[in-house]
Amino acid sequence: MVMKNFFLLLFLLPILAQSQQVDVKQQALYLKRFLEKNHVQPRKWDDVASLLFYNKWIETIDANKLLLSQEDLKTIAPYKTTIDDELNTGNFQFFGKCATLIQARINQLDSVAQSILAKPIDFNKKEQISWPLQTNILLTKDLSSLWALYIKKQVLQHILNQNEGLQINAAYNLSKDFSQAEKKAGLAVRNNINRIKLFFSTRLEEAYLNTLAWCYDPHTVYMNPQAREEFMSLVNAKAFTAGFSLAEDEEGNKTINYLQPGSSAWNSSQLHKGDKLLKIKVGQDEVDVSAYSSKQIEQFFEKNSHAQVEVTTKTPQGTVQKIKLEQEKIDDDDEIVKSYLIPFNGKNIGYIKLPGFYTREDGDIKNEATLKGCANDVSKEIVKLRKDNTAGLILDLRSNGGGSMWEALQLSGIFIDIGPIASVKDKAGKVQFLKDPNRGTIYDGPLLVLINHASASASEFTAAVLQDYNRALIVGCATYGKGTTQVILPLDTSSSISNNPYGNSVKVTSGTFFRINGSTVQWNGVEPDIALPQLTNSFFERESMQPSALRPDKSREGIYQPGSPLPVAILKQKSENRLLDNGYKAKIKQQQDFLNQRETSAKVPLNWSEYFSYFNGVKAQEKQLFDKKNSVVIQKIENNTFDKNKMRTPSQIESNQVALEYLGKDEELDEAIHIIYDWLTL
Amino acid sequence: MKTYLFLFFALITHLSQAQDFSTPVGHLQHISTQMENINKKYLGYVSASAHGKREKKVEALRQKLLTEIQEARMNIASMPPYKGNKAFRDTAVQFMKLYYNVMNEDYAKIINLEEIAEQSYDMMEALMLAEEKVNEKLRQGNDKLNSARKTFAVANNINLIESETKIGSLMEQATTTNKYYHDIYLLFFKPYKQEFFMLEAMNKENMTSVEQNRNAMGNYAKEAIEKLKRIDPFEGDNRLLAACSNMLFFYVNEAESMSPVTDYYLAKDKFDAAKKAFEKGSRTKEATDAYNKAVNEVNKASQSSNNVNEKLNKQRTALLNDWNRAVSNFLDDHTPKFKDR
């Protein structure tokens, strides 16, 4: 009956770390042995697994299909079915072969770049490139000309990215300003290529090991000490930064990987995971982030701490924003969860946004009951809202990637009187039920939970149990589909991380959790009761899109008392009618069509005037479809009464105002308010 | 005092006659005599426990009871079957085993504790569920025994005359008293335990636990008040009902009086934020005034919270004393006095 200590981390995306010299064969065999022992469903190494590895590896080393020709691929194709044999026998050849090939190609790309960028580029020449590439180019000898076009495209892209709003003439002129821009862009492109070179010469072994880990499941990650440090710092709410961390792809694109609870990044509500960072400005100093590594950018922040920072970002849909942030020391006294009051047609609706299932570090980490994290904060917000006589409550778990399972357990328990919440199954198949830590509820009125494709893990845990108990109406779109839990263990199982902080570790999927009805959110996610039209494409990653994701399994059904069923059918009908009438459904379709089109290959013109119109055409379309500048949909949204007369620093006042404005334009929230109002007035 | 929560059925007894195994009556009789010895030991133990004897003495009597059960079992087991029929004898032996385990609180040997753990929400529920199931087993055991006895009697042409013996009636009285107390105790126990969890949570200033347990405490107390209304006084004695009722109304009131405590947590957070903002920002008159206002608010909130707690603590102590006294008096007055010689 004693509840196990479940301080497990349910995070989404893996991080690539800095490199160290690695004996890839030795590490691979250690890793395989380690995963055999510790992974909840260790993969059997056969030809199917070999192909899985091969495909992921090719995607890793040549995601854009730019570096290798089909001839090249033919030379390594025989290894498609022998990687498992290599791992079983220790006769490693594939890695070495790939390393030689890729080094050769990247060096060639480098010299092509150097020769092109050494002199001014002819932007009058009518050339074009088909982008994104759908297949690798057929012949090796044609790679150089492909790269020449690619580099030209990169330069054009940089020039226009860096010159938002500045006057650049559609007619190409050789003014001094333009050639400066070209030089700067050229530098950025060279930096990019250098970083790719560096990656292939120093981190290829690590990439191989990560591919091996990935084959077991997408959340199992090989970590060298630095990667582990970086990862652990994400969980620590006390770090001194502006509040976000970056993930970087090969091309040097930096996207926001994580938002720190309570930081100004989190508070601004304009930053989200997946947003691409373009520029950072501190005072008069502005930096084009594409020219620098994530590490350099972090150092830039450290050098300029205590200052206000302005970041320029681009959302996955393409909206460019300038956001002011303040670097603040993250204190656990800071309020992280915020609640707002939405007066609507005579009823007061409460709204609570929870961006992550964070926990705090004061208290004894071995005694989870002393840690006061987000569940406690949400309880406080509910007590505040109660003073405003809220008739209904909306809990927003959109884009909440997960976190502490213990917090999720407590948070669910706030709305459920007593009973089991979920079950967990270990490698041996033993099932253990997790129960509501406290009898009673804090709020037992109408509850609506908002979810989207990026609601993962602990969010799914919570939405699932509230759905299974008929306690909340689940609105949005199907969630991510991660029903697994991970732990970080040292690769050398005879040591502990504290004994050997310089050893390598593995974040390994060691357990799975299940819904109280015996099914799982793994792969399928939580299906909403009322689906809202939403954008889906490869930006909006879900678990089932990863070939190595674990397939759904079953557990035992718990003994629980669900409440009476909610009036889903009628509320759903009303919602669907409303979204047809107000044009929202049609608008999403337009946006979807636009995004789909962007994924298919387009012919990008590489002469200046045509590129200029192409680029601006795309941007104009994006703006027209996605810009929210004047589209307030929620007429009244305010702080709750208790918070209204709270003293704030000037930057807090400003970020509060910005948050309110941003929420006012949230169409999904607007629909949720209508739905809950319908519910209250049935 | 050990709270005795099990229902013990009066074991069958008969007027004794000759102990002769060769006759069916003798066979029956032998078993009855064993039962009677056990009942006597049981009564002695319960009596000592209810009438304020020293714990050591009470425990010694319990051990004597356990020993008696073992002896009885062995005596019955060593009896030869009557004309090859050992159904009645064996049923009695089984029952002795069960009875022993109940008295020895070896519940794991009686019911599937793991299943109970899984079905129960927490320790409290598990305990109550376990009790229920053990009682059920005792009931079943007793029924089996009675039915085996009747079968034996019919098969051997014995006319069973159920007459009341002194021990029998004492046992019934002890059992009835115990059951009455037990039913009322359960109504008290649920909200009592919730209050315990709530007070624990207050020590940690954990809003989640405080609020949830507070609500649960209030709800359980309200439910219990309704159930209590349907229980009549025990032979005219309503002291236990009154004491329980007072506790329950206290819990309801406590649940509704706690907002100064949770308001204090919120005021404290607000003050901490104001302090930080004040220290960070410029010391304008406006800022200073706002800060001072926050200081006053949190002090006031702290005062209210402490007042509420003090008042509740006083009431709780007095009422719990009343309850404990009422229980002790009830058991003293209604449990039969008996000394096994």
mmCIF file with all atom_site columns, C-alpha atoms in Angstrom, chain A residues 199-357:
data_model
loop_
_atom_site.group_PDB
_atom_site.id
_atom_site.type_symbol
_atom_site.label_atom_id
_atom_site.label_alt_id
_atom_site.label_comp_id
_atom_site.label_asym_id
_atom_site.label_entity_id
_atom_site.label_seq_id
_atom_site.pdbx_PDB_ins_code
_atom_site.Cartn_x
_atom_site.Cartn_y
_atom_site.Cartn_z
_atom_site.occupancy
_atom_site.B_iso_or_equiv
_atom_site.pdbx_formal_charge
_atom_site.auth_seq_id
_atom_site.auth_comp_id
_atom_site.auth_asym_id
_atom_site.auth_atom_id
_atom_site.pdbx_PDB_model_num
ATOM 1   C CA . PHE A 1 199 ? 29.483  18.252 -35.866 1.00 0.00 ? 199 PHE A CA 1
ATOM 2   C CA . PHE A 1 200 ? 30.573  15.564 -38.270 1.00 0.00 ? 200 PHE A CA 1
ATOM 3   C CA . SER A 1 201 ? 34.123  15.511 -37.087 1.00 0.00 ? 201 SER A CA 1
ATOM 4   C CA . THR A 1 202 ? 33.435  15.492 -33.365 1.00 0.00 ? 202 THR A CA 1
ATOM 5   C CA . ARG A 1 203 ? 29.889  14.401 -32.682 1.00 0.00 ? 203 ARG A CA 1
ATOM 6   C CA . LEU A 1 204 ? 29.297  11.702 -35.185 1.00 0.00 ? 204 LEU A CA 1
ATOM 7   C CA . GLU A 1 205 ? 30.029  8.938  -32.659 1.00 0.00 ? 205 GLU A CA 1
ATOM 8   C CA . GLU A 1 206 ? 27.552  10.440 -30.283 1.00 0.00 ? 206 GLU A CA 1
ATOM 9   C CA . ALA A 1 207 ? 24.970  10.671 -33.062 1.00 0.00 ? 207 ALA A CA 1
ATOM 10  C CA . TYR A 1 208 ? 25.494  6.981  -33.753 1.00 0.00 ? 208 TYR A CA 1
ATOM 11  C CA . LEU A 1 209 ? 24.950  6.118  -30.110 1.00 0.00 ? 209 LEU A CA 1
ATOM 12  C CA . ASN A 1 210 ? 21.865  8.290  -30.027 1.00 0.00 ? 210 ASN A CA 1
ATOM 13  C CA . THR A 1 211 ? 20.491  6.518  -33.056 1.00 0.00 ? 211 THR A CA 1
ATOM 14  C CA . LEU A 1 212 ? 21.027  3.250  -31.248 1.00 0.00 ? 212 LEU A CA 1
ATOM 15  C CA . ALA A 1 213 ? 19.206  4.605  -28.186 1.00 0.00 ? 213 ALA A CA 1
ATOM 16  C CA . TRP A 1 214 ? 16.434  5.983  -30.385 1.00 0.00 ? 214 TRP A CA 1
ATOM 17  C CA . CYS A 1 215 ? 15.789  2.538  -31.841 1.00 0.00 ? 215 CYS A CA 1
ATOM 18  C CA . TYR A 1 216 ? 14.566  1.411  -28.429 1.00 0.00 ? 216 TYR A CA 1
ATOM 19  C CA . ASP A 1 217 ? 12.154  4.337  -28.263 1.00 0.00 ? 217 ASP A CA 1
ATOM 20  C CA . PRO A 1 218 ? 12.298  8.053  -29.146 1.00 0.00 ? 218 PRO A CA 1
ATOM 21  C CA . HIS A 1 219 ? 12.677  9.190  -25.527 1.00 0.00 ? 219 HIS A CA 1
ATOM 22  C CA . THR A 1 220 ? 15.682  7.046  -24.732 1.00 0.00 ? 220 THR A CA 1
ATOM 23  C CA . VAL A 1 221 ? 18.770  9.207  -25.108 1.00 0.00 ? 221 VAL A CA 1
ATOM 24  C CA . TYR A 1 222 ? 22.481  8.701  -24.680 1.00 0.00 ? 222 TYR A CA 1
ATOM 25  C CA . MET A 1 223 ? 23.988  11.543 -22.674 1.00 0.00 ? 223 MET A CA 1
ATOM 26  C CA . ASN A 1 224 ? 27.542  12.533 -22.070 1.00 0.00 ? 224 ASN A CA 1
ATOM 27  C CA . PRO A 1 225 ? 28.145  14.519 -18.854 1.00 0.00 ? 225 PRO A CA 1
ATOM 28  C CA . GLN A 1 226 ? 27.563  17.876 -20.475 1.00 0.00 ? 226 GLN A CA 1
ATOM 29  C CA . ALA A 1 227 ? 24.289  16.795 -22.017 1.00 0.00 ? 227 ALA A CA 1
ATOM 30  C CA . ARG A 1 228 ? 23.159  15.528 -18.664 1.00 0.00 ? 228 ARG A CA 1
ATOM 31  C CA . GLU A 1 229 ? 24.095  18.829 -17.005 1.00 0.00 ? 229 GLU A CA 1
ATOM 32  C CA . GLU A 1 230 ? 22.140  20.732 -19.593 1.00 0.00 ? 230 GLU A CA 1
ATOM 33  C CA . PHE A 1 231 ? 19.173  18.458 -19.206 1.00 0.00 ? 231 PHE A CA 1
ATOM 34  C CA . MET A 1 232 ? 19.178  18.652 -15.417 1.00 0.00 ? 232 MET A CA 1
ATOM 35  C CA . SER A 1 233 ? 19.365  22.413 -15.548 1.00 0.00 ? 233 SER A CA 1
ATOM 36  C CA . LEU A 1 234 ? 16.048  22.365 -17.355 1.00 0.00 ? 234 LEU A CA 1
ATOM 37  C CA . VAL A 1 235 ? 14.409  20.788 -14.337 1.00 0.00 ? 235 VAL A CA 1
ATOM 38  C CA . ASN A 1 236 ? 16.003  23.155 -11.879 1.00 0.00 ? 236 ASN A CA 1
ATOM 39  C CA . ALA A 1 237 ? 13.787  26.162 -11.351 1.00 0.00 ? 237 ALA A CA 1
ATOM 40  C CA . LYS A 1 238 ? 16.599  28.252 -9.865  1.00 0.00 ? 238 LYS A CA 1
ATOM 41  C CA . ALA A 1 239 ? 18.774  28.893 -12.873 1.00 0.00 ? 239 ALA A CA 1
ATOM 42  C CA . PHE A 1 240 ? 19.753  32.418 -13.738 1.00 0.00 ? 240 PHE A CA 1
ATOM 43  C CA . THR A 1 241 ? 18.685  33.012 -17.311 1.00 0.00 ? 241 THR A CA 1
ATOM 44  C CA . ALA A 1 242 ? 16.010  34.765 -19.267 1.00 0.00 ? 242 ALA A CA 1
ATOM 45  C CA . GLY A 1 243 ? 14.160  31.517 -19.055 1.00 0.00 ? 243 GLY A CA 1
ATOM 46  C CA . PHE A 1 244 ? 14.468  29.399 -22.129 1.00 0.00 ? 244 PHE A CA 1
ATOM 47  C CA . SER A 1 245 ? 16.793  26.833 -23.588 1.00 0.00 ? 245 SER A CA 1
ATOM 48  C CA . LEU A 1 246 ? 17.480  26.185 -27.212 1.00 0.00 ? 246 LEU A CA 1
ATOM 49  C CA . ALA A 1 247 ? 17.655  23.156 -29.432 1.00 0.00 ? 247 ALA A CA 1
ATOM 50  C CA . GLU A 1 248 ? 19.769  23.400 -32.501 1.00 0.00 ? 248 GLU A CA 1
ATOM 51  C CA . ASP A 1 249 ? 19.562  21.556 -35.772 1.00 0.00 ? 249 ASP A CA 1
ATOM 52  C CA . GLU A 1 250 ? 22.343  21.001 -38.273 1.00 0.00 ? 250 GLU A CA 1
ATOM 53  C CA . GLU A 1 251 ? 21.548  24.084 -40.231 1.00 0.00 ? 251 GLU A CA 1
ATOM 54  C CA . GLY A 1 252 ? 22.065  26.208 -37.178 1.00 0.00 ? 252 GLY A CA 1
ATOM 55  C CA . ASN A 1 253 ? 18.379  26.935 -36.678 1.00 0.00 ? 253 ASN A CA 1
ATOM 56  C CA . LYS A 1 254 ? 17.730  27.448 -33.028 1.00 0.00 ? 254 LYS A CA 1
ATOM 57  C CA . THR A 1 255 ? 14.322  26.695 -31.698 1.00 0.00 ? 255 THR A CA 1
ATOM 58  C CA . ILE A 1 256 ? 13.035  27.075 -28.204 1.00 0.00 ? 256 ILE A CA 1
ATOM 59  C CA . ASN A 1 257 ? 13.207  23.754 -26.492 1.00 0.00 ? 257 ASN A CA 1
ATOM 60  C CA . TYR A 1 258 ? 12.045  24.550 -22.998 1.00 0.00 ? 258 TYR A CA 1
ATOM 61  C CA . LEU A 1 259 ? 10.536  27.409 -21.067 1.00 0.00 ? 259 LEU A CA 1
ATOM 62  C CA . GLN A 1 260 ? 11.546  27.779 -17.427 1.00 0.00 ? 260 GLN A CA 1
ATOM 63  C CA . PRO A 1 261 ? 8.662   28.112 -15.007 1.00 0.00 ? 261 PRO A CA 1
ATOM 64  C CA . GLY A 1 262 ? 8.322   31.572 -13.588 1.00 0.00 ? 262 GLY A CA 1
ATOM 65  C CA . SER A 1 263 ? 10.776  33.185 -15.939 1.00 0.00 ? 263 SER A CA 1
ATOM 66  C CA . SER A 1 264 ? 9.965   36.232 -17.976 1.00 0.00 ? 264 SER A CA 1
ATOM 67  C CA . ALA A 1 265 ? 9.965   34.014 -21.060 1.00 0.00 ? 265 ALA A CA 1
ATOM 68  C CA . TRP A 1 266 ? 7.215   31.954 -19.515 1.00 0.00 ? 266 TRP A CA 1
ATOM 69  C CA . ASN A 1 267 ? 5.384   35.007 -18.268 1.00 0.00 ? 267 ASN A CA 1
ATOM 70  C CA . SER A 1 268 ? 5.405   36.764 -21.581 1.00 0.00 ? 268 SER A CA 1
ATOM 71  C CA . SER A 1 269 ? 3.036   34.152 -23.080 1.00 0.00 ? 269 SER A CA 1
ATOM 72  C CA . GLN A 1 270 ? 4.295   35.053 -26.512 1.00 0.00 ? 270 GLN A CA 1
ATOM 73  C CA . LEU A 1 271 ? 7.098   32.533 -26.511 1.00 0.00 ? 271 LEU A CA 1
ATOM 74  C CA . HIS A 1 272 ? 6.379   28.900 -27.117 1.00 0.00 ? 272 HIS A CA 1
ATOM 75  C CA . LYS A 1 273 ? 8.328   25.759 -27.616 1.00 0.00 ? 273 LYS A CA 1
ATOM 76  C CA . GLY A 1 274 ? 9.139   25.354 -31.268 1.00 0.00 ? 274 GLY A CA 1
ATOM 77  C CA . ASP A 1 275 ? 9.510   29.065 -31.960 1.00 0.00 ? 275 ASP A CA 1
ATOM 78  C CA . LYS A 1 276 ? 12.644  29.806 -33.943 1.00 0.00 ? 276 LYS A CA 1
ATOM 79  C CA . LEU A 1 277 ? 15.014  32.338 -32.447 1.00 0.00 ? 277 LEU A CA 1
ATOM 80  C CA . LEU A 1 278 ? 16.247  34.821 -35.038 1.00 0.00 ? 278 LEU A CA 1
ATOM 81  C CA . LYS A 1 279 ? 17.873  37.702 -33.230 1.00 0.00 ? 279 LYS A CA 1
ATOM 82  C CA . ILE A 1 280 ? 18.781  38.818 -29.732 1.00 0.00 ? 280 ILE A CA 1
ATOM 83  C CA . LYS A 1 281 ? 19.185  42.445 -28.788 1.00 0.00 ? 281 LYS A CA 1
ATOM 84  C CA . VAL A 1 282 ? 20.604  43.752 -25.531 1.00 0.00 ? 282 VAL A CA 1
ATOM 85  C CA . GLY A 1 283 ? 20.730  47.519 -25.418 1.00 0.00 ? 283 GLY A CA 1
ATOM 86  C CA . GLN A 1 284 ? 22.262  48.449 -28.757 1.00 0.00 ? 284 GLN A CA 1
ATOM 87  C CA . ASP A 1 285 ? 23.940  45.071 -29.274 1.00 0.00 ? 285 ASP A CA 1
ATOM 88  C CA . GLU A 1 286 ? 22.109  42.907 -31.708 1.00 0.00 ? 286 GLU A CA 1
ATOM 89  C CA . VAL A 1 287 ? 23.101  39.378 -32.641 1.00 0.00 ? 287 VAL A CA 1
ATOM 90  C CA . ASP A 1 288 ? 21.990  37.208 -35.528 1.00 0.00 ? 288 ASP A CA 1
ATOM 91  C CA . VAL A 1 289 ? 21.689  33.889 -33.775 1.00 0.00 ? 289 VAL A CA 1
ATOM 92  C CA . SER A 1 290 ? 22.232  31.772 -36.838 1.00 0.00 ? 290 SER A CA 1
ATOM 93  C CA . ALA A 1 291 ? 25.914  32.675 -36.811 1.00 0.00 ? 291 ALA A CA 1
ATOM 94  C CA . TYR A 1 292 ? 26.455  31.343 -33.312 1.00 0.00 ? 292 TYR A CA 1
ATOM 95  C CA . SER A 1 293 ? 26.074  28.084 -31.420 1.00 0.00 ? 293 SER A CA 1
ATOM 96  C CA . SER A 1 294 ? 23.616  27.697 -28.565 1.00 0.00 ? 294 SER A CA 1
ATOM 97  C CA . LYS A 1 295 ? 26.543  27.689 -26.168 1.00 0.00 ? 295 LYS A CA 1
ATOM 98  C CA . GLN A 1 296 ? 27.803  30.991 -27.483 1.00 0.00 ? 296 GLN A CA 1
ATOM 99  C CA . ILE A 1 297 ? 24.349  32.470 -27.157 1.00 0.00 ? 297 ILE A CA 1
ATOM 100 C CA . GLU A 1 298 ? 24.119  31.336 -23.557 1.00 0.00 ? 298 GLU A CA 1
ATOM 101 C CA . GLN A 1 299 ? 27.456  33.002 -22.906 1.00 0.00 ? 299 GLN A CA 1
ATOM 102 C CA . PHE A 1 300 ? 26.134  36.106 -24.564 1.00 0.00 ? 300 PHE A CA 1
ATOM 103 C CA . PHE A 1 301 ? 23.305  36.073 -22.050 1.00 0.00 ? 301 PHE A CA 1
ATOM 104 C CA . GLU A 1 302 ? 25.591  35.540 -19.122 1.00 0.00 ? 302 GLU A CA 1
ATOM 105 C CA . LYS A 1 303 ? 27.759  38.432 -20.186 1.00 0.00 ? 303 LYS A CA 1
ATOM 106 C CA . ASN A 1 304 ? 24.744  40.686 -20.388 1.00 0.00 ? 304 ASN A CA 1
ATOM 107 C CA . SER A 1 305 ? 22.862  39.561 -17.309 1.00 0.00 ? 305 SER A CA 1
ATOM 108 C CA . HIS A 1 306 ? 20.673  41.971 -15.334 1.00 0.00 ? 306 HIS A CA 1
ATOM 109 C CA . ALA A 1 307 ? 19.652  43.616 -18.566 1.00 0.00 ? 307 ALA A CA 1
ATOM 110 C CA . GLN A 1 308 ? 16.470  43.645 -20.508 1.00 0.00 ? 308 GLN A CA 1
ATOM 111 C CA . VAL A 1 309 ? 16.601  41.605 -23.654 1.00 0.00 ? 309 VAL A CA 1
ATOM 112 C CA . GLU A 1 310 ? 14.613  41.784 -26.855 1.00 0.00 ? 310 GLU A CA 1
ATOM 113 C CA . VAL A 1 311 ? 14.302  38.624 -28.903 1.00 0.00 ? 311 VAL A CA 1
ATOM 114 C CA . THR A 1 312 ? 13.041  38.290 -32.429 1.00 0.00 ? 312 THR A CA 1
ATOM 115 C CA . THR A 1 313 ? 11.344  34.988 -33.053 1.00 0.00 ? 313 THR A CA 1
ATOM 116 C CA . LYS A 1 314 ? 9.429   33.178 -35.729 1.00 0.00 ? 314 LYS A CA 1
ATOM 117 C CA . THR A 1 315 ? 6.602   30.773 -34.908 1.00 0.00 ? 315 THR A CA 1
ATOM 118 C CA . PRO A 1 316 ? 6.328   27.483 -36.825 1.00 0.00 ? 316 PRO A CA 1
ATOM 119 C CA . GLN A 1 317 ? 3.517   29.082 -38.821 1.00 0.00 ? 317 GLN A CA 1
ATOM 120 C CA . GLY A 1 318 ? 5.840   31.896 -39.785 1.00 0.00 ? 318 GLY A CA 1
ATOM 121 C CA . THR A 1 319 ? 4.733   34.839 -37.639 1.00 0.00 ? 319 THR A CA 1
ATOM 122 C CA . VAL A 1 320 ? 7.676   37.045 -36.699 1.00 0.00 ? 320 VAL A CA 1
ATOM 123 C CA . GLN A 1 321 ? 7.562   38.689 -33.273 1.00 0.00 ? 321 GLN A CA 1
ATOM 124 C CA . LYS A 1 322 ? 9.718   41.014 -31.243 1.00 0.00 ? 322 LYS A CA 1
ATOM 125 C CA . ILE A 1 323 ? 9.427   40.196 -27.554 1.00 0.00 ? 323 ILE A CA 1
ATOM 126 C CA . LYS A 1 324 ? 10.878  42.023 -24.587 1.00 0.00 ? 324 LYS A CA 1
ATOM 127 C CA . LEU A 1 325 ? 12.217  39.798 -21.814 1.00 0.00 ? 325 LEU A CA 1
ATOM 128 C CA . GLU A 1 326 ? 13.868  40.559 -18.555 1.00 0.00 ? 326 GLU A CA 1
ATOM 129 C CA . GLN A 1 327 ? 16.625  38.459 -17.139 1.00 0.00 ? 327 GLN A CA 1
ATOM 130 C CA . GLU A 1 328 ? 15.567  37.671 -13.629 1.00 0.00 ? 328 GLU A CA 1
ATOM 131 C CA . LYS A 1 329 ? 16.777  35.312 -11.065 1.00 0.00 ? 329 LYS A CA 1
ATOM 132 C CA . ILE A 1 330 ? 14.154  32.633 -10.810 1.00 0.00 ? 330 ILE A CA 1
ATOM 133 C CA . ASP A 1 331 ? 12.944  32.504 -7.259  1.00 0.00 ? 331 ASP A CA 1
ATOM 134 C CA . ASP A 1 332 ? 10.581  29.965 -5.911  1.00 0.00 ? 332 ASP A CA 1
ATOM 135 C CA . ASP A 1 333 ? 8.546   32.695 -4.317  1.00 0.00 ? 333 ASP A CA 1
ATOM 136 C CA . ASP A 1 334 ? 7.565   33.810 -7.766  1.00 0.00 ? 334 ASP A CA 1
ATOM 137 C CA . GLU A 1 335 ? 4.114   32.997 -8.880  1.00 0.00 ? 335 GLU A CA 1
ATOM 138 C CA . ILE A 1 336 ? 4.337   30.722 -11.846 1.00 0.00 ? 336 ILE A CA 1
ATOM 139 C CA . VAL A 1 337 ? 0.818   29.550 -12.527 1.00 0.00 ? 337 VAL A CA 1
ATOM 140 C CA . LYS A 1 338 ? -1.550  32.343 -13.329 1.00 0.00 ? 338 LYS A CA 1
ATOM 141 C CA . SER A 1 339 ? -5.299  32.439 -13.124 1.00 0.00 ? 339 SER A CA 1
ATOM 142 C CA . TYR A 1 340 ? -7.613  34.876 -14.808 1.00 0.00 ? 340 TYR A CA 1
ATOM 143 C CA . LEU A 1 341 ? -11.245 35.787 -14.626 1.00 0.00 ? 341 LEU A CA 1
ATOM 144 C CA . ILE A 1 342 ? -13.445 35.844 -17.701 1.00 0.00 ? 342 ILE A CA 1
ATOM 145 C CA . PRO A 1 343 ? -16.847 37.462 -17.136 1.00 0.00 ? 343 PRO A CA 1
ATOM 146 C CA . PHE A 1 344 ? -19.105 36.139 -19.880 1.00 0.00 ? 344 PHE A CA 1
ATOM 147 C CA . ASN A 1 345 ? -22.817 36.849 -20.244 1.00 0.00 ? 345 ASN A CA 1
ATOM 148 C CA . GLY A 1 346 ? -23.308 37.188 -16.534 1.00 0.00 ? 346 GLY A CA 1
ATOM 149 C CA . LYS A 1 347 ? -21.235 34.195 -15.520 1.00 0.00 ? 347 LYS A CA 1
ATOM 150 C CA . ASN A 1 348 ? -17.726 34.280 -14.146 1.00 0.00 ? 348 ASN A CA 1
ATOM 151 C CA . ILE A 1 349 ? -15.437 31.719 -15.766 1.00 0.00 ? 349 ILE A CA 1
ATOM 152 C CA . GLY A 1 350 ? -12.101 30.954 -14.182 1.00 0.00 ? 350 GLY A CA 1
ATOM 153 C CA . TYR A 1 351 ? -9.077  30.208 -16.371 1.00 0.00 ? 351 TYR A CA 1
ATOM 154 C CA . ILE A 1 352 ? -5.816  28.627 -15.239 1.00 0.00 ? 352 ILE A CA 1
ATOM 155 C CA . LYS A 1 353 ? -2.865  28.086 -17.557 1.00 0.00 ? 353 LYS A CA 1
ATOM 156 C CA . LEU A 1 354 ? -0.309  25.475 -16.596 1.00 0.00 ? 354 LEU A CA 1
ATOM 157 C CA . PRO A 1 355 ? 2.666   25.426 -18.983 1.00 0.00 ? 355 PRO A CA 1
ATOM 158 C CA . GLY A 1 356 ? 4.495   22.555 -17.305 1.00 0.00 ? 356 GLY A CA 1
ATOM 159 C CA . PHE A 1 357 ? 4.346   20.112 -14.385 1.00 0.00 ? 357 PHE A CA 1
#
